[in-house]
Amino acid sequence: MIKMNHDYQYTPKNGFSKWLDKRLPLMRFADENLLSFPTPKNLNYFYTFGFILTMCLVTQIITGIVLAMHYVPNTLLAFDSIEHIMRDVNYGWLIRYTHSNGASMFFLAVFIHMFRGLYYGSYKEPREIIWILGVVIFLLMIITGFMGYVLPWGQMSFWGATVITNLVATIPVIGEPVLTLLLGGYSVDNPTLNRFFSLHYLLPFVIFGVVILHIWALHVTGNNNPTGIEVKDSKDTISFHPYYTVKDLFAYIVFLLMFCYFIFYNPNILGHPDNYIEADPMLTPAHIVPEWYLLPFYAILRAVPDKLMGVLLMFGSIVVLFFLPWLDTMKVKSARYRPLYKIFFLLFVVSCLLLGYLGAKAPEGIYLFLSRVSTIYYFAFFLVIMPVLSRIEKPLPMPIGISNSALDNSVYDSGDGIASGAPSYAMDSVNRH
């Protein structure tokens, strides 16, 4: 646990706050764990996405509750209820577009947040639990997003649900019973829509609970930082407020401007036009695709001809993230000081973006070939490249501390804990951290 960066202690300022503090110290808790929380002084704007994600979740919950007041989870009425929301409910179009585009903004922010964690080594000791809880949140987001995609009951909603749920049947022994339980019958129909609506409404509150655990775990170990060097003393930290509250707020406003562009100027660009056609079980669309944020996993699913193997790879692409803290055993956290890892990481980002592009294409010809290459590299990055680099890569010289990194890059750890002006490799010092 990191220590406070000063000898500060919360002191109630008036009679009411003193009375409350003795009985329910909410203000003390907020002040010591939020406002005055010691935070590394060198965090960049990539670290603002934690706050952005929290605001995205709150936005989704609020707009989702309002939409649920008007939505009808019935196959005969669901599509019309969406049109009713858009046309007849006061500002219904705004609430619906905020919610639908908010899902895309949520996933965009979480992808950046996770890539940042991969680049700066935020999954390494002592932050393994923070990373694992983050992956749990990501998995719950995927499930919630998929179920929300079904609710408008358009063509893509119906056929997307049909294709994805039928994948469960490929699981040996338990596949068919689980599929029947999930669908509430033998095909995607009214019981399925009711189940998906109930779960889609419930899961954001589960996500919120896991987010609280995620933040709690973060406050136990403290933030990682771009250098990957652990906090040594109070000179390496500053209070979260006002420094990072202002920085987070500014980043969120910039993010909100982009969000507003999609809501007010291009609300349907991230969706599929076929979802404005009511679901028809007798008419199959030419191309069945999920929402854009699920396309990388869809590309992995279709990269192999065997259906069961495709399902295992798709789920495996998320499961492997849980084991990341033990696959990369390099003591140096940040890619700033790992030149080889930095190259392979950039290739990994390219492969993920390519999988997203290929997921929207027909699985044939060059698209299928590239999907297979990208899938191979995705898993190789975690299962081969990371463990090998942990053993063979020689890191660059590292600063002796966060303050030296931020103020004077000429000061390095010489390996024996003594600061010097000449660069030297700092593996012994890193092990001590």
XYZ file of C-alpha atoms in Angstrom, residues 60-297:
238
model
C -25.328 3.771 -19.613
C -27.107 2.924 -16.363
C -29.112 6.171 -16.257
C -30.166 6.094 -19.921
C -30.848 2.353 -19.692
C -33.240 2.825 -16.768
C -35.184 5.481 -18.704
C -35.341 3.311 -21.832
C -36.568 0.340 -19.785
C -39.588 2.436 -18.744
C -40.790 2.480 -22.344
C -39.360 -0.682 -23.890
C -41.586 -3.762 -24.317
C -39.681 -7.094 -24.268
C -42.055 -8.896 -26.610
C -41.220 -10.090 -30.117
C -44.450 -8.570 -31.478
C -43.962 -5.180 -29.814
C -40.215 -4.667 -29.232
C -39.427 -3.084 -32.613
C -42.455 -0.787 -32.404
C -41.580 0.205 -28.844
C -38.168 1.397 -30.051
C -39.905 3.492 -32.731
C -42.257 4.815 -30.043
C -39.264 5.873 -27.948
C -37.667 7.590 -30.929
C -40.797 9.421 -32.121
C -43.225 9.920 -29.235
C -41.279 10.008 -25.959
C -39.982 13.453 -25.011
C -36.287 13.469 -25.959
C -36.542 9.729 -26.479
C -34.325 9.985 -29.561
C -31.620 11.646 -27.449
C -31.810 9.030 -24.700
C -31.777 6.150 -27.175
C -28.885 7.542 -29.245
C -26.935 8.348 -26.078
C -27.381 4.773 -24.884
C -26.609 3.047 -28.196
C -23.595 5.228 -29.002
C -22.600 5.190 -25.341
C -21.939 1.464 -25.641
C -19.486 2.168 -28.465
C -17.790 4.936 -26.479
C -17.611 2.618 -23.477
C -15.802 -0.064 -25.472
C -13.528 2.459 -27.195
C -12.425 3.762 -23.793
C -11.948 0.273 -22.339
C -9.808 -0.823 -25.300
C -7.531 2.208 -24.810
C -7.496 1.559 -21.052
C -6.424 -2.068 -21.570
C -3.798 -1.258 -24.193
C -2.360 1.290 -21.765
C -2.212 -1.394 -19.075
C -0.409 -3.727 -21.470
C 2.096 -1.057 -22.496
C 2.985 0.134 -19.003
C 2.810 -3.277 -17.324
C -0.097 -2.452 -15.029
C -0.938 -6.160 -14.729
C 2.292 -7.046 -12.922
C 2.975 -7.555 -9.231
C 1.477 -6.236 -6.998
C -1.478 -5.306 -9.261
C -2.556 -8.755 -10.483
C -5.985 -8.537 -8.805
C -6.624 -5.102 -10.344
C -5.947 -6.547 -13.798
C -8.051 -9.687 -13.226
C -11.006 -7.627 -12.003
C -10.580 -5.428 -15.085
C -10.807 -8.493 -17.339
C -13.949 -9.593 -15.458
C -15.458 -6.159 -16.160
C -14.481 -6.479 -19.833
C -16.112 -9.919 -20.095
C -19.303 -8.655 -18.433
C -19.325 -5.699 -20.836
C -19.143 -8.047 -23.821
C -22.061 -10.137 -22.538
C -24.108 -7.043 -21.706
C -23.356 -5.427 -25.067
C -24.327 -8.546 -26.990
C -27.635 -8.863 -25.136
C -28.362 -5.168 -25.679
C -27.780 -5.625 -29.415
C -30.647 -8.143 -29.495
C -33.236 -5.878 -27.839
C -34.149 -3.611 -30.823
C -35.361 -6.797 -32.560
C -34.152 -5.771 -35.996
C -32.694 -8.116 -38.573
C -29.158 -7.965 -37.166
C -30.529 -8.359 -33.633
C -32.407 -11.540 -34.458
C -29.846 -13.185 -36.710
C -26.906 -12.125 -34.584
C -28.568 -13.754 -31.582
C -29.308 -16.865 -33.630
C -25.725 -17.281 -34.838
C -23.986 -16.539 -31.524
C -26.304 -18.551 -29.272
C -26.067 -21.580 -31.561
C -22.341 -21.643 -30.877
C -23.158 -22.872 -27.372
C -24.505 -26.077 -28.912
C -20.992 -26.994 -30.103
C -19.862 -27.559 -26.502
C -19.813 -31.333 -25.874
C -22.344 -32.876 -23.472
C -23.678 -29.680 -21.866
C -24.057 -27.574 -25.017
C -27.646 -28.467 -25.939
C -29.149 -28.209 -22.414
C -27.412 -24.862 -21.826
C -28.622 -23.551 -25.188
C -32.208 -24.545 -24.401
C -31.980 -22.834 -21.014
C -30.478 -19.712 -22.590
C -33.102 -19.471 -25.346
C -36.039 -20.567 -23.211
C -36.937 -22.968 -26.029
C -35.487 -24.363 -29.223
C -35.061 -21.124 -31.165
C -34.641 -17.394 -30.667
C -38.126 -16.227 -29.735
C -40.114 -14.371 -27.088
C -38.619 -16.204 -24.055
C -35.144 -15.397 -25.402
C -35.951 -11.709 -25.686
C -37.318 -11.649 -22.128
C -34.210 -13.359 -20.772
C -31.876 -11.039 -22.625
C -33.764 -7.949 -21.494
C -33.678 -9.046 -17.845
C -29.962 -9.815 -17.964
C -29.137 -6.681 -19.946
C -30.855 -4.611 -17.262
C -29.184 -6.482 -14.381
C -25.574 -6.846 -15.561
C -24.641 -3.113 -15.541
C -25.269 -3.102 -11.786
C -23.051 -6.186 -11.464
C -20.403 -4.341 -13.499
C -20.757 -1.373 -11.151
C -20.109 -3.664 -8.183
C -16.980 -5.123 -9.787
C -15.824 -1.584 -10.641
C -15.993 -0.740 -6.923
C -13.783 -3.767 -6.187
C -11.469 -2.697 -9.029
C -11.066 0.790 -7.533
C -10.703 -0.645 -4.030
C -7.862 -2.904 -5.188
C -6.267 0.101 -6.903
C -6.315 2.066 -3.650
C -4.574 -0.784 -1.819
C -1.553 -0.999 -4.141
C -1.683 2.502 -5.624
C -1.442 3.547 -9.253
C 1.134 2.228 -11.640
C 2.847 4.968 -13.651
C 4.530 5.368 -17.073
C 7.981 4.489 -15.696
C 6.757 1.342 -13.942
C 8.814 2.348 -10.903
C 7.068 1.940 -7.552
C 6.469 4.928 -5.291
C 9.319 5.237 -2.775
C 8.399 8.283 -0.720
C 6.080 11.276 -0.578
C 8.092 13.327 -3.090
C 6.968 10.910 -5.827
C 3.264 11.663 -5.272
C 0.740 14.483 -5.280
C -2.831 14.618 -3.984
C -5.428 13.382 -6.428
C -7.361 16.641 -5.953
C -7.059 19.153 -7.476
C -4.323 17.976 -9.837
C -5.878 14.853 -11.313
C -9.511 15.801 -10.829
C -8.923 18.759 -13.162
C -6.914 16.620 -15.596
C -9.576 13.880 -15.636
C -12.345 16.432 -16.100
C -10.566 18.069 -19.037
C -9.975 14.682 -20.703
C -13.620 13.726 -20.156
C -14.833 16.974 -21.753
C -12.688 16.283 -24.835
C -14.028 12.709 -24.922
C -17.572 14.058 -24.478
C -17.179 16.297 -27.531
C -16.445 13.235 -29.656
C -19.348 11.409 -28.004
C -21.680 14.323 -28.838
C -20.569 14.271 -32.466
C -21.904 10.742 -32.839
C -25.117 11.492 -30.936
C -26.067 14.666 -32.806
C -24.414 14.380 -36.218
C -23.845 10.706 -37.033
C -25.852 8.569 -34.605
C -26.207 5.514 -36.834
C -22.737 5.262 -38.367
C -21.551 2.736 -35.767
C -24.632 0.516 -36.200
C -25.900 -1.642 -39.047
C -28.689 -0.333 -41.347
C -30.379 -3.758 -41.392
C -31.300 -3.255 -37.748
C -33.881 -0.696 -38.887
C -35.701 -3.595 -40.574
C -37.940 -5.566 -38.225
C -36.734 -9.088 -37.448
C -37.896 -11.661 -39.983
C -37.038 -15.328 -39.274
C -37.794 -16.131 -42.935
C -35.318 -13.628 -44.433
C -31.607 -14.069 -43.735
C -29.381 -10.984 -44.254
C -26.543 -11.264 -46.773
C -23.920 -10.675 -44.058
C -24.525 -11.223 -40.347
C -22.175 -9.138 -38.225
C -22.172 -8.068 -34.559
C -21.473 -4.560 -33.276
C -18.025 -3.186 -34.180
C -16.565 -3.759 -30.712
C -17.203 -7.514 -31.020
C -15.740 -7.827 -34.525
C -12.196 -8.893 -33.422
C -13.631 -11.869 -31.543
